[in-house]
């Protein structure tokens, strides 16, 4: 199982799509590793500077419908290559969410009010998140505050995270 | 409680229920293209699992960048070609016989009512027009589909979208689906199937139904689905006539997938087709939809007619009718990309390509190309496109470009005037001099 902890990148917008996460022109790259430099290249968001903000972060906190649009699994791959294993959001697009779990990565859905309060309390600080999948517990903290938040993860999603993805799981079973 | 089309298909294809909310389904088709499949192939080879569950149920095409534009895309094609060869995948459509996957595969008769279909492409929902459950997936799901012929889905709900009444002249399926997306918003149908029904849908051709279902994913939907009827049977007849004694017998057989009258819907939406106007998107989200009349006069740099949404023969006929004896405005360039080799050839025979060329359109070979900013019409920074495609995301057709989505009729009228405008077909409003 991957390590689901790290410093948080705050992306304060809903409907961030997979074209913004990794533009289509890079889908011709023969190796996943080559996607690294292009993560979030087309995301235009006030205050977001990708050359500065991606450094040292491994958790994304964002709003609703993250990962909408294209089915490209290059989106989770580009995240993973840059050290991001977890995205916390109010909601996710179906295919992106499934792709994350299929790769053994984690998405956490929290109510809109909780996301709001996390943004207002932690944005602008060096916030650190730890997710314990077995306890369905998320801990977020900075130098001033600490919150523990329980989240829902289905049995199936938990199995995929533990198995580190869907291929091995399915090949043994079907 | 009765069942929806999707529930009936799920029940008839269920392999396993590893958890309450998850169904592992047997797949009737796995469709493949050269952007998302080569990574799956390479991964299977690396894992020493270079197998396919059934070469006859796998259909493959090179479409996103066709012909190859550089060494990287050439390599993707090569991986596909060699893989299809070594596994005996005979339905592999290489350059010269190819087309945009969601136009090509229906045209080849690969879709049936009640089928389960996956593809590493979000617009796989298009095939729901035939009463199939067809869903876009990522590369890992595709990989398992290729290897084992199964795919896991969270059981989706179904939203019933009833469309009744007659569309005004000049109003098309594209305008209807844009109106539906505006109502649902970009995530209003996440984990839902959109079941389109009502007299307007009943009267639609298969091509119009494909346009409708194609953009279901822009509302977050897993699939768009239409009830199989005689229109479906007629479209498929040349491919199924050996399997059934008559068209009626085929229809009877497909009727087992029709929704029950007391089926359980998570939501029901009603649209009056008569009040739908030609629509266009603004901004960078496909639910930012307004009537064309509200954006009349917006200058564009490029018109693009094509894609899995609106690159079929009926789309080209409508555009050509507007372009006949007219020329493209000097202020823009215009591109038409017939969706498949057959569409290209048919348009050639009907004189449609001549009309496009006489008007000053660049006619390209079939490819997804410009729709996703890959090739054949990428925008420069700051440029504006009027396109019959399905996504207006920031950078979609080229970094810093803006895309306005619209019907082929609106796109053709816009090509002539140089600014976004309604076609003359709409309520006889003569917006073209």
Coordinates of C-alpha atoms in Angstrom, one line a residue:
Chain A
X1 CA 0.0 0.0 0.0
X2 CA 1.2 3.5 -0.9
X3 CA 2.0 6.1 1.7
X4 CA -0.9 8.6 1.9
X5 CA 0.6 11.5 3.7
X6 CA 2.3 14.7 2.7
X7 CA 2.1 18.4 2.3
X8 CA -1.0 19.8 0.7
X9 CA -1.4 21.6 -2.6
X10 CA -4.6 23.7 -2.5
X11 CA -6.5 24.0 -5.8
X12 CA -9.4 26.3 -5.2
X13 CA -11.7 25.5 -8.2
X14 CA -14.3 23.0 -9.1
X15 CA -14.4 21.0 -12.4
X16 CA -10.6 20.8 -12.9
X17 CA -10.5 18.6 -16.0
X18 CA -8.0 16.0 -17.2
X19 CA -7.0 18.2 -20.1
X20 CA -5.8 20.7 -17.4
X21 CA -4.1 17.9 -15.4
X22 CA -2.3 16.6 -18.5
X23 CA -2.9 18.1 -21.9
X24 CA -3.7 15.7 -24.8
X25 CA -0.6 16.6 -26.8
X26 CA 1.5 14.7 -24.2
X27 CA -0.6 11.5 -24.5
X28 CA 1.8 10.4 -27.2
X29 CA 4.7 10.0 -24.8
X30 CA 5.8 6.4 -24.8
X31 CA 6.7 6.2 -21.1
X32 CA 4.7 7.4 -18.1
X33 CA 7.8 9.0 -16.6
X34 CA 7.9 11.5 -19.5
X35 CA 4.6 13.0 -18.3
X36 CA 6.3 14.4 -15.2
X37 CA 7.2 18.0 -16.4
X38 CA 3.7 18.6 -17.8
X39 CA 1.4 18.1 -14.7
X40 CA -1.2 20.8 -14.5
X41 CA 0.4 22.7 -17.4
X42 CA -2.9 24.1 -18.6
X43 CA -4.4 25.0 -15.2
X44 CA -4.9 28.7 -15.0
X45 CA -5.8 29.5 -11.4
X46 CA -5.1 32.7 -9.5
X47 CA -2.2 32.4 -7.2
X48 CA -1.1 29.0 -8.6
X49 CA 2.4 28.8 -9.9
X50 CA 3.2 25.3 -11.0
X51 CA 7.0 25.7 -10.9
X52 CA 6.7 26.8 -7.3
X53 CA 3.7 25.0 -5.9
X54 CA 4.2 21.4 -7.0
X55 CA 7.5 21.1 -5.1
X56 CA 7.4 19.0 -2.0
X57 CA 3.6 18.5 -2.1
X58 CA 1.9 15.1 -2.3
X59 CA -1.7 15.6 -1.5
X60 CA -4.2 17.8 -3.5
X61 CA -7.1 19.4 -1.8
X62 CA -9.7 20.8 -4.2
X63 CA -13.4 21.4 -4.8
X64 CA -16.1 19.5 -6.8
X65 CA -15.9 17.2 -9.8
X66 CA -12.2 16.9 -10.0
X67 CA -10.9 15.0 -13.0
X68 CA -13.8 15.5 -15.3
X69 CA -13.5 15.1 -19.1
X70 CA -11.3 12.7 -20.8
X71 CA -10.7 9.1 -19.6
X72 CA -6.9 9.4 -19.8
X73 CA -5.2 7.5 -17.0
X74 CA -2.3 9.7 -17.8
X75 CA -3.9 12.1 -15.3
X76 CA -3.3 9.9 -12.2
X77 CA 0.1 8.8 -13.7
X78 CA 1.2 12.4 -14.0
X79 CA 0.1 13.0 -10.4
X80 CA 1.9 9.9 -9.2
X81 CA 5.2 10.7 -11.0
X82 CA 5.2 14.0 -9.3
X83 CA 4.7 12.4 -5.9
X84 CA 0.9 12.9 -5.5
X85 CA -0.9 9.8 -4.3
X86 CA -4.0 11.3 -2.9
X87 CA -6.7 13.8 -3.9
X88 CA -9.2 15.2 -1.4
X89 CA -12.3 16.8 -3.0
X90 CA -16.0 17.3 -2.6
X91 CA -16.6 15.0 -5.5
X92 CA -14.8 13.3 -8.5
X93 CA -15.6 12.4 -12.1
X94 CA -16.3 8.7 -12.3
X95 CA -13.5 7.6 -14.6
X96 CA -10.8 9.6 -12.9
X97 CA -11.8 8.3 -9.5
X98 CA -11.8 4.7 -10.8
X99 CA -8.5 5.3 -12.4
X100 CA -7.0 6.5 -9.2
X101 CA -8.1 3.4 -7.3
X102 CA -7.1 1.1 -10.2
X103 CA -3.6 2.5 -9.8
X104 CA -3.7 1.9 -6.0
X105 CA -4.1 5.6 -5.3
X106 CA -6.6 7.2 -3.0
X107 CA -9.4 9.7 -3.5
X108 CA -11.2 11.0 -0.5
X109 CA -14.6 12.7 -0.8
X110 CA -15.7 15.1 2.0
X111 CA -18.8 17.2 2.3
X112 CA -18.7 20.7 0.8
X113 CA -18.8 22.4 4.2
X114 CA -15.8 20.4 5.4
X115 CA -13.9 21.3 2.3
X116 CA -14.8 24.9 2.8
X117 CA -13.6 24.9 6.4
X118 CA -10.3 23.2 5.4
X119 CA -9.7 25.8 2.8
X120 CA -10.4 28.7 5.1
X121 CA -8.4 27.2 8.0
X122 CA -5.3 25.7 6.2
X123 CA -4.8 27.4 2.9
X124 CA -1.7 29.6 2.8
X125 CA 0.0 27.5 5.4
X126 CA 2.2 24.4 5.2
X127 CA -0.6 21.9 5.9
X128 CA 0.2 18.3 6.3
X129 CA -2.2 15.4 5.7
X130 CA -2.0 11.8 6.8
X131 CA -4.7 9.3 5.7
X132 CA -5.1 6.0 7.5
X133 CA -7.1 3.8 5.1
X134 CA -7.8 1.0 7.6
X135 CA -9.3 3.5 10.1
X136 CA -10.9 5.7 7.4
X137 CA -9.3 8.6 9.2
X138 CA -7.7 11.7 7.8
X139 CA -5.5 14.0 9.9
X140 CA -4.6 17.5 8.7
X141 CA -2.4 19.8 10.7
X142 CA -0.2 22.9 10.5
X143 CA 1.7 24.7 13.2
X144 CA -1.5 26.2 14.7
X145 CA -4.2 23.6 14.2
X146 CA -5.0 19.9 13.9
X147 CA -8.2 18.2 12.7
X148 CA -9.1 14.6 12.5
X149 CA -11.8 13.8 9.9
X150 CA -13.3 10.4 9.3
X151 CA -14.1 9.6 5.7
X152 CA -16.0 6.8 3.9
X153 CA -14.2 4.3 1.7
X154 CA -16.0 1.3 0.3
X155 CA -14.8 -2.2 0.8
X156 CA -14.1 -2.5 -2.8
X157 CA -12.0 0.7 -3.0
X158 CA -10.1 -0.4 0.1
X159 CA -9.3 -3.7 -1.5
X160 CA -7.9 -2.0 -4.6
X161 CA -5.7 0.3 -2.6
X162 CA -4.4 -2.6 -0.6
X163 CA -3.8 -4.7 -3.7
X164 CA -2.0 -1.7 -5.3
X165 CA -4.4 -1.8 -8.2
X166 CA -7.0 -3.7 -10.3
X167 CA -4.8 -5.8 -12.7
X168 CA -3.4 -8.3 -10.2
X169 CA -6.7 -8.4 -8.3
X170 CA -8.7 -9.2 -11.5
X171 CA -6.2 -11.7 -13.0
X172 CA -6.3 -13.8 -9.9
X173 CA -10.0 -13.7 -9.6
X174 CA -11.6 -13.9 -13.1
Chain B
X1 CA -39.8 -2.8 -8.8
X2 CA -39.1 -2.8 -12.5
X3 CA -35.7 -2.3 -14.2
X4 CA -34.1 0.3 -16.4
X5 CA -32.2 -0.7 -19.6
X6 CA -28.9 -0.5 -17.7
X7 CA -30.1 -2.7 -14.9
X8 CA -31.3 -5.3 -17.4
X9 CA -28.0 -5.3 -19.2
X10 CA -26.1 -5.5 -15.8
X11 CA -28.2 -8.5 -14.7
X12 CA -27.6 -10.3 -18.0
X13 CA -23.9 -9.8 -17.9
X14 CA -23.1 -10.2 -14.2
X15 CA -20.0 -12.3 -13.5
X16 CA -19.4 -11.4 -9.9
X17 CA -20.6 -9.1 -7.1
X18 CA -17.4 -8.7 -5.0
X19 CA -19.1 -6.0 -2.9
X20 CA -22.7 -4.8 -2.6
X21 CA -22.3 -1.7 -4.8
X22 CA -20.0 -3.2 -7.4
X23 CA -20.8 -5.4 -10.4
X24 CA -18.2 -7.2 -12.5
X25 CA -19.6 -7.5 -16.0
X26 CA -18.8 -9.8 -18.9
X27 CA -17.9 -7.7 -21.9
X28 CA -19.3 -8.1 -25.4
X29 CA -16.8 -5.6 -26.9
X30 CA -13.6 -4.0 -26.0
X31 CA -12.8 -1.1 -28.4
X32 CA -9.2 0.1 -28.7
X33 CA -7.5 3.2 -30.1
X34 CA -3.8 4.1 -30.4
X35 CA -3.7 6.7 -27.6
X36 CA -4.8 4.7 -24.6
X37 CA -4.2 1.1 -25.7
X38 CA -0.4 1.0 -26.4
X39 CA 0.3 1.7 -22.7
X40 CA -2.0 -1.2 -21.7
X41 CA -0.3 -3.5 -24.3
X42 CA 3.2 -2.6 -23.1
X43 CA 2.1 -3.1 -19.5
X44 CA 0.7 -6.6 -20.3
X45 CA 3.9 -7.5 -22.1
X46 CA 6.0 -6.4 -19.2
X47 CA 3.8 -8.4 -16.8
X48 CA 4.2 -11.5 -19.0
X49 CA 0.4 -11.4 -19.6
X50 CA 0.4 -10.5 -23.3
X51 CA -2.9 -12.3 -24.0
X52 CA -6.4 -11.3 -25.2
X53 CA -9.6 -12.7 -23.9
X54 CA -11.2 -13.0 -27.4
X55 CA -9.7 -11.5 -30.6
X56 CA -13.1 -11.4 -32.2
X57 CA -14.6 -9.2 -29.5
X58 CA -11.7 -6.7 -29.6
X59 CA -12.0 -4.0 -32.3
X60 CA -9.1 -1.6 -32.8
X61 CA -8.4 1.5 -34.8
X62 CA -5.8 4.2 -35.3
X63 CA -7.8 7.4 -35.2
X64 CA -6.6 10.1 -32.8
X65 CA -3.5 11.0 -34.8
X66 CA -3.9 9.7 -38.4
X67 CA -1.6 9.5 -40.2
X68 CA 1.1 9.7 -37.7
X69 CA 2.5 13.2 -37.2
X70 CA 5.8 12.3 -35.6
X71 CA 8.0 9.4 -34.3
X72 CA 6.0 9.2 -31.1
X73 CA 2.6 8.8 -32.8
X74 CA 4.2 6.5 -35.4
X75 CA 5.4 4.3 -32.5
X76 CA 1.9 4.2 -31.0
X77 CA 0.5 3.0 -34.3
X78 CA 3.2 0.4 -34.6
X79 CA 2.5 -1.1 -31.2
X80 CA -1.2 -1.4 -32.1
X81 CA -0.5 -2.9 -35.5
X82 CA 1.9 -5.5 -34.2
X83 CA -0.4 -6.4 -31.3
X84 CA -3.4 -6.8 -33.5
X85 CA -1.3 -9.0 -35.8
X86 CA 0.1 -11.3 -33.2
X87 CA -3.3 -11.9 -31.5
X88 CA -5.4 -12.3 -34.7
X89 CA -7.5 -9.2 -34.1
X90 CA -8.8 -9.1 -37.6
X91 CA -11.0 -6.0 -37.1
X92 CA -8.1 -3.6 -36.9
X93 CA -8.6 -0.5 -38.9
X94 CA -5.4 1.0 -40.1
X95 CA -4.8 4.3 -41.9
X96 CA -6.8 4.3 -45.1
X97 CA -9.6 2.2 -43.7
X98 CA -10.0 4.0 -40.4
X99 CA -12.2 6.6 -38.9
X100 CA -13.0 8.2 -35.6
X101 CA -13.8 5.3 -33.3
X102 CA -17.3 6.2 -32.2
X103 CA -18.3 6.8 -35.8
X104 CA -16.4 3.9 -37.3
X105 CA -17.5 1.0 -34.9
X106 CA -21.2 1.6 -35.2
X107 CA -20.8 1.9 -39.0
X108 CA -19.1 -1.5 -39.1
X109 CA -22.1 -3.0 -37.2
X110 CA -20.1 -3.8 -34.0
X111 CA -22.8 -2.6 -31.6
X112 CA -26.0 -4.4 -30.6
X113 CA -28.8 -3.6 -28.2
X114 CA -28.0 -5.1 -24.8
X115 CA -24.2 -5.2 -25.3
X116 CA -21.6 -4.2 -22.7
X117 CA -18.7 -2.2 -24.2
X118 CA -15.7 -0.5 -22.8
X119 CA -13.0 1.6 -24.4
X120 CA -10.2 3.8 -23.1
X121 CA -12.1 6.8 -24.3
X122 CA -14.6 8.9 -22.4
X123 CA -16.9 9.3 -25.4
X124 CA -17.6 5.5 -25.5
X125 CA -21.0 6.5 -24.2
X126 CA -21.9 7.3 -27.8
X127 CA -22.7 3.6 -28.4
X128 CA -25.5 3.7 -25.9
X129 CA -27.5 5.1 -28.8
X130 CA -28.0 1.4 -29.8
X131 CA -29.4 0.4 -26.4
X132 CA -26.0 -0.8 -25.2
X133 CA -24.2 -0.1 -22.0
X134 CA -21.0 1.5 -23.2
X135 CA -18.6 3.3 -20.9
X136 CA -15.3 5.0 -21.1
X137 CA -12.6 3.6 -18.9
X138 CA -8.9 4.3 -18.1
X139 CA -6.0 2.2 -19.3
X140 CA -6.0 -0.2 -16.3
X141 CA -9.7 -1.1 -16.8
X142 CA -8.9 -1.5 -20.5
X143 CA -6.0 -3.7 -19.8
X144 CA -8.1 -6.0 -17.7
X145 CA -10.8 -5.9 -20.3
X146 CA -8.4 -7.0 -23.0
X147 CA -7.0 -9.7 -20.8
X148 CA -10.1 -11.1 -19.1
X149 CA -13.1 -9.7 -20.9
X150 CA -14.6 -8.2 -17.7
X151 CA -14.9 -4.8 -16.1
X152 CA -16.1 -3.7 -12.7
X153 CA -18.6 -0.9 -12.3
X154 CA -20.2 0.8 -9.4
X155 CA -23.9 0.2 -10.0
X156 CA -25.0 3.4 -11.7
X157 CA -28.4 5.0 -11.2
X158 CA -30.4 6.1 -14.2
X159 CA -31.8 9.6 -15.0
X160 CA -34.7 9.5 -17.4
X161 CA -34.5 12.3 -19.9
X162 CA -37.8 12.7 -21.8
X163 CA -37.8 14.8 -24.9
X164 CA -41.1 15.5 -26.5
X165 CA -42.4 17.7 -29.3
X166 CA -40.9 18.7 -32.7
X167 CA -37.6 20.4 -33.2
X168 CA -37.8 23.6 -35.1
X169 CA -36.1 23.6 -38.5
X170 CA -32.5 24.4 -38.0
X171 CA -32.4 22.9 -34.5
X172 CA -30.5 19.6 -34.2
X173 CA -29.6 16.8 -31.8
X174 CA -26.5 18.8 -30.8
X175 CA -28.6 21.7 -29.7
X176 CA -30.8 19.3 -27.6
X177 CA -27.8 17.7 -25.8
X178 CA -26.2 21.1 -25.1
X179 CA -29.6 22.1 -23.5
X180 CA -29.6 18.9 -21.5
X181 CA -26.1 19.5 -20.3
X182 CA -26.9 23.1 -19.3
X183 CA -29.8 21.8 -17.2
X184 CA -27.8 18.9 -15.6
X185 CA -24.5 20.8 -15.2
X186 CA -21.1 19.1 -15.7
X187 CA -21.4 16.8 -12.8
X188 CA -25.2 16.4 -12.5
X189 CA -25.1 12.9 -13.9
X190 CA -22.0 11.5 -12.3
X191 CA -22.4 7.8 -11.7
X192 CA -25.7 7.9 -13.6
X193 CA -26.8 6.7 -17.0
X194 CA -28.9 9.1 -19.1
X195 CA -31.8 7.2 -20.6
X196 CA -33.1 9.3 -23.5
X197 CA -36.7 8.7 -24.5
X198 CA -39.8 10.4 -25.7
X199 CA -41.3 11.0 -29.2
X200 CA -38.5 13.4 -30.3
X201 CA -35.9 10.7 -29.6
X202 CA -38.1 8.1 -31.2
X203 CA -38.1 10.1 -34.4
X204 CA -34.3 10.7 -34.4
X205 CA -32.1 8.8 -36.8
X206 CA -29.3 6.6 -35.3
X207 CA -26.8 9.4 -36.2
X208 CA -28.8 11.9 -34.2
X209 CA -29.1 9.5 -31.3
X210 CA -25.3 9.1 -31.4
X211 CA -24.8 12.8 -31.1
X212 CA -27.2 12.9 -28.2
X213 CA -25.4 10.0 -26.3
X214 CA -21.9 11.2 -27.3
X215 CA -22.1 14.2 -24.9
X216 CA -23.7 12.4 -22.0
X217 CA -20.2 12.3 -20.4
X218 CA -20.1 16.1 -20.4
X219 CA -22.7 16.0 -17.7
X220 CA -20.6 13.4 -15.9
X221 CA -22.8 10.4 -17.1
X222 CA -21.4 6.9 -17.4
X223 CA -23.4 6.3 -20.5
X224 CA -26.2 7.8 -22.6
X225 CA -28.7 5.2 -23.7
X226 CA -31.6 5.1 -26.1
X227 CA -34.3 2.4 -26.3
X228 CA -33.7 0.0 -29.2
X229 CA -36.5 0.3 -31.8
X230 CA -37.2 -0.3 -35.5
X231 CA -34.8 2.6 -36.3
X232 CA -32.0 0.7 -34.5
X233 CA -33.0 -2.6 -36.2
X234 CA -33.0 -0.9 -39.7
X235 CA -29.6 0.6 -39.1
X236 CA -28.2 -2.8 -38.0
X237 CA -30.1 -5.0 -40.4
X238 CA -27.4 -5.7 -42.9
X239 CA -25.2 -7.0 -40.0
X240 CA -27.9 -9.0 -38.2
X241 CA -30.1 -10.4 -41.0
X242 CA -28.5 -13.8 -40.7
X243 CA -29.4 -13.9 -37.0
X244 CA -33.1 -13.2 -37.3
X245 CA -35.9 -14.3 -39.5
X246 CA -37.3 -10.8 -39.9
X247 CA -36.8 -7.3 -38.7
X248 CA -39.8 -7.8 -36.3
X249 CA -38.1 -10.8 -34.9
X250 CA -35.0 -8.8 -34.2
X251 CA -37.0 -6.1 -32.6
X252 CA -38.8 -8.7 -30.4
X253 CA -35.5 -10.0 -29.3
X254 CA -34.1 -6.6 -28.4
X255 CA -37.2 -5.7 -26.6
X256 CA -36.0 -7.7 -23.6
X257 CA -33.7 -4.8 -22.8
X258 CA -36.5 -2.2 -22.8
X259 CA -37.1 -0.5 -19.5
X260 CA -40.0 -1.6 -17.4
X261 CA -42.9 0.9 -16.9
X262 CA -42.2 0.9 -13.2
X263 CA -38.4 1.1 -13.4
X264 CA -36.7 3.0 -10.7
X265 CA -35.1 6.3 -11.8
X266 CA -33.0 8.6 -9.6
X267 CA -34.4 11.6 -11.5
X268 CA -36.7 12.5 -14.4
X269 CA -36.2 15.4 -16.7
X270 CA -38.6 16.7 -19.3
X271 CA -37.6 18.8 -22.4
X272 CA -39.9 20.4 -24.8
X273 CA -38.1 20.0 -28.1
X274 CA -40.2 22.8 -29.7
X275 CA -38.6 25.4 -27.3
X276 CA -35.0 24.4 -28.0
X277 CA -33.0 27.0 -30.0
X278 CA -29.7 26.5 -31.7
X279 CA -27.2 26.6 -28.8
X280 CA -23.5 27.4 -28.3
X281 CA -21.1 27.2 -25.4
X282 CA -19.1 30.0 -24.0
X283 CA -16.2 29.8 -21.5
X284 CA -14.4 26.6 -20.7
X285 CA -17.1 24.3 -19.4
X286 CA -19.6 22.4 -21.6
X287 CA -22.5 23.4 -19.3
X288 CA -21.9 27.1 -20.1
X289 CA -24.5 27.0 -22.9
X290 CA -26.5 29.9 -24.3
X291 CA -28.6 30.4 -27.4
X292 CA -26.6 31.3 -30.6
X293 CA -28.7 34.4 -30.8
X294 CA -27.1 35.6 -27.5
X295 CA -23.6 35.3 -29.0
X296 CA -24.4 36.5 -32.5
X297 CA -21.5 38.5 -34.0
X298 CA -18.6 36.9 -32.0
X299 CA -15.6 36.8 -34.3
X300 CA -13.9 33.4 -34.8
X301 CA -10.6 32.4 -36.4
X302 CA -11.3 28.8 -37.3
X303 CA -14.4 26.7 -38.0
X304 CA -14.0 23.0 -37.5
X305 CA -16.7 20.5 -38.6
X306 CA -16.0 16.9 -37.6
X307 CA -15.4 14.6 -34.5
X308 CA -17.3 11.7 -33.0
X309 CA -20.1 14.2 -32.1
X310 CA -20.8 15.7 -35.5
X311 CA -18.6 14.3 -38.3
X312 CA -21.1 11.8 -39.8
X313 CA -22.7 12.0 -43.2
X314 CA -25.9 13.6 -42.0
X315 CA -23.9 16.4 -40.4
X316 CA -21.9 17.0 -43.5
X317 CA -25.1 17.1 -45.6
X318 CA -26.6 19.8 -43.4
X319 CA -23.4 21.9 -43.5
X320 CA -23.0 21.5 -47.3
X321 CA -26.6 22.6 -47.8
X322 CA -25.8 25.9 -46.1
X323 CA -22.4 26.2 -47.9
X324 CA -23.7 25.5 -51.4
X325 CA -22.8 28.4 -53.7
X326 CA -21.2 30.3 -50.8
X327 CA -17.7 30.9 -49.7
X328 CA -15.9 30.9 -46.4
X329 CA -15.3 34.4 -45.0
X330 CA -11.9 35.9 -45.6
X331 CA -11.5 36.5 -41.9
X332 CA -11.2 32.8 -41.0
X333 CA -10.1 29.4 -42.1
X334 CA -12.4 26.4 -42.1
X335 CA -11.7 22.7 -41.8
X336 CA -14.0 19.7 -42.4
X337 CA -12.8 16.3 -41.2
X338 CA -15.3 13.5 -42.3
X339 CA -15.4 11.1 -39.4
X340 CA -14.7 7.9 -41.3
X341 CA -13.4 6.7 -44.6
X342 CA -16.9 5.7 -45.5
X343 CA -18.3 9.1 -44.7
X344 CA -15.4 10.7 -46.7
X345 CA -16.2 8.5 -49.7
X346 CA -19.9 9.0 -49.4
X347 CA -19.5 12.7 -49.2
X348 CA -17.3 12.5 -52.3
X349 CA -20.0 10.6 -54.2
X350 CA -22.7 13.0 -53.2
X351 CA -20.7 16.1 -54.2
X352 CA -20.5 17.3 -50.7
X353 CA -16.7 17.5 -50.6
X354 CA -16.8 19.5 -53.8
X355 CA -19.2 21.9 -52.1
X356 CA -16.9 22.2 -49.1
X357 CA -13.9 22.8 -51.3
X358 CA -15.7 25.3 -53.5
X359 CA -16.6 27.2 -50.3
X360 CA -12.9 27.2 -49.3
X361 CA -12.9 24.5 -46.7
X362 CA -9.8 22.5 -46.1
X363 CA -10.9 18.8 -46.3
X364 CA -8.8 16.5 -44.1
X365 CA -8.7 12.8 -43.8
X366 CA -10.7 11.2 -41.0
X367 CA -9.1 11.7 -37.6
X368 CA -9.9 13.0 -34.1
X369 CA -7.0 15.5 -34.7
X370 CA -8.0 19.0 -33.9
X371 CA -10.8 18.2 -31.5
X372 CA -8.3 17.5 -28.7
X373 CA -5.5 19.7 -30.1
X374 CA -3.5 16.8 -31.5
X375 CA -3.1 17.7 -35.2
X376 CA -5.0 18.9 -38.3
X377 CA -6.1 22.3 -37.0
X378 CA -4.6 23.2 -33.6
X379 CA -5.3 26.8 -32.5
X380 CA -2.7 29.4 -31.7
X381 CA -2.8 31.2 -28.4
X382 CA -5.7 33.7 -28.2
X383 CA -7.6 32.2 -31.2
X384 CA -11.2 31.3 -31.2
X385 CA -12.8 28.3 -32.8
X386 CA -16.4 27.5 -33.8
X387 CA -16.5 23.7 -33.6
X388 CA -18.9 20.8 -33.9
X389 CA -16.9 18.9 -31.3
X390 CA -17.7 18.1 -27.7
X391 CA -15.3 19.8 -25.3
X392 CA -14.5 23.5 -24.8
X393 CA -11.9 23.1 -22.0
X394 CA -9.1 25.6 -21.7
X395 CA -6.4 24.5 -24.1
X396 CA -8.5 21.7 -25.6
X397 CA -7.9 22.6 -29.3
X398 CA -4.5 24.2 -28.6
X399 CA -2.9 26.1 -25.6
X400 CA -4.6 29.4 -25.0
X401 CA -7.4 28.8 -27.5
X402 CA -11.1 29.1 -27.0
X403 CA -13.6 26.7 -28.4
X404 CA -17.4 27.3 -28.9
X405 CA -19.3 24.1 -29.4
X406 CA -22.3 24.2 -31.8
X407 CA -24.2 22.2 -34.4
X408 CA -22.8 21.7 -38.0
X409 CA -25.5 24.1 -39.3
X410 CA -24.4 26.9 -36.9
X411 CA -20.7 26.1 -37.7
X412 CA -21.4 26.3 -41.5
X413 CA -23.3 29.6 -41.2
X414 CA -20.4 30.9 -39.0
X415 CA -17.9 29.9 -41.6
X416 CA -19.7 32.0 -44.2
X417 CA -20.2 35.1 -42.2
X418 CA -17.0 35.0 -40.1
X419 CA -18.9 35.5 -36.9
X420 CA -21.0 33.2 -34.8
X421 CA -24.6 33.3 -36.1
X422 CA -27.7 31.2 -36.6
X423 CA -28.1 29.4 -39.9
X424 CA -30.8 30.3 -42.3
X425 CA -32.4 27.0 -41.5
X426 CA -33.5 28.2 -38.1
X427 CA -37.0 29.6 -38.2
X428 CA -36.2 31.1 -41.6
X429 CA -34.2 33.8 -39.9
X430 CA -32.0 34.9 -42.7
X431 CA -28.8 35.7 -40.9
X432 CA -26.7 35.1 -44.0
X433 CA -26.9 37.6 -46.7

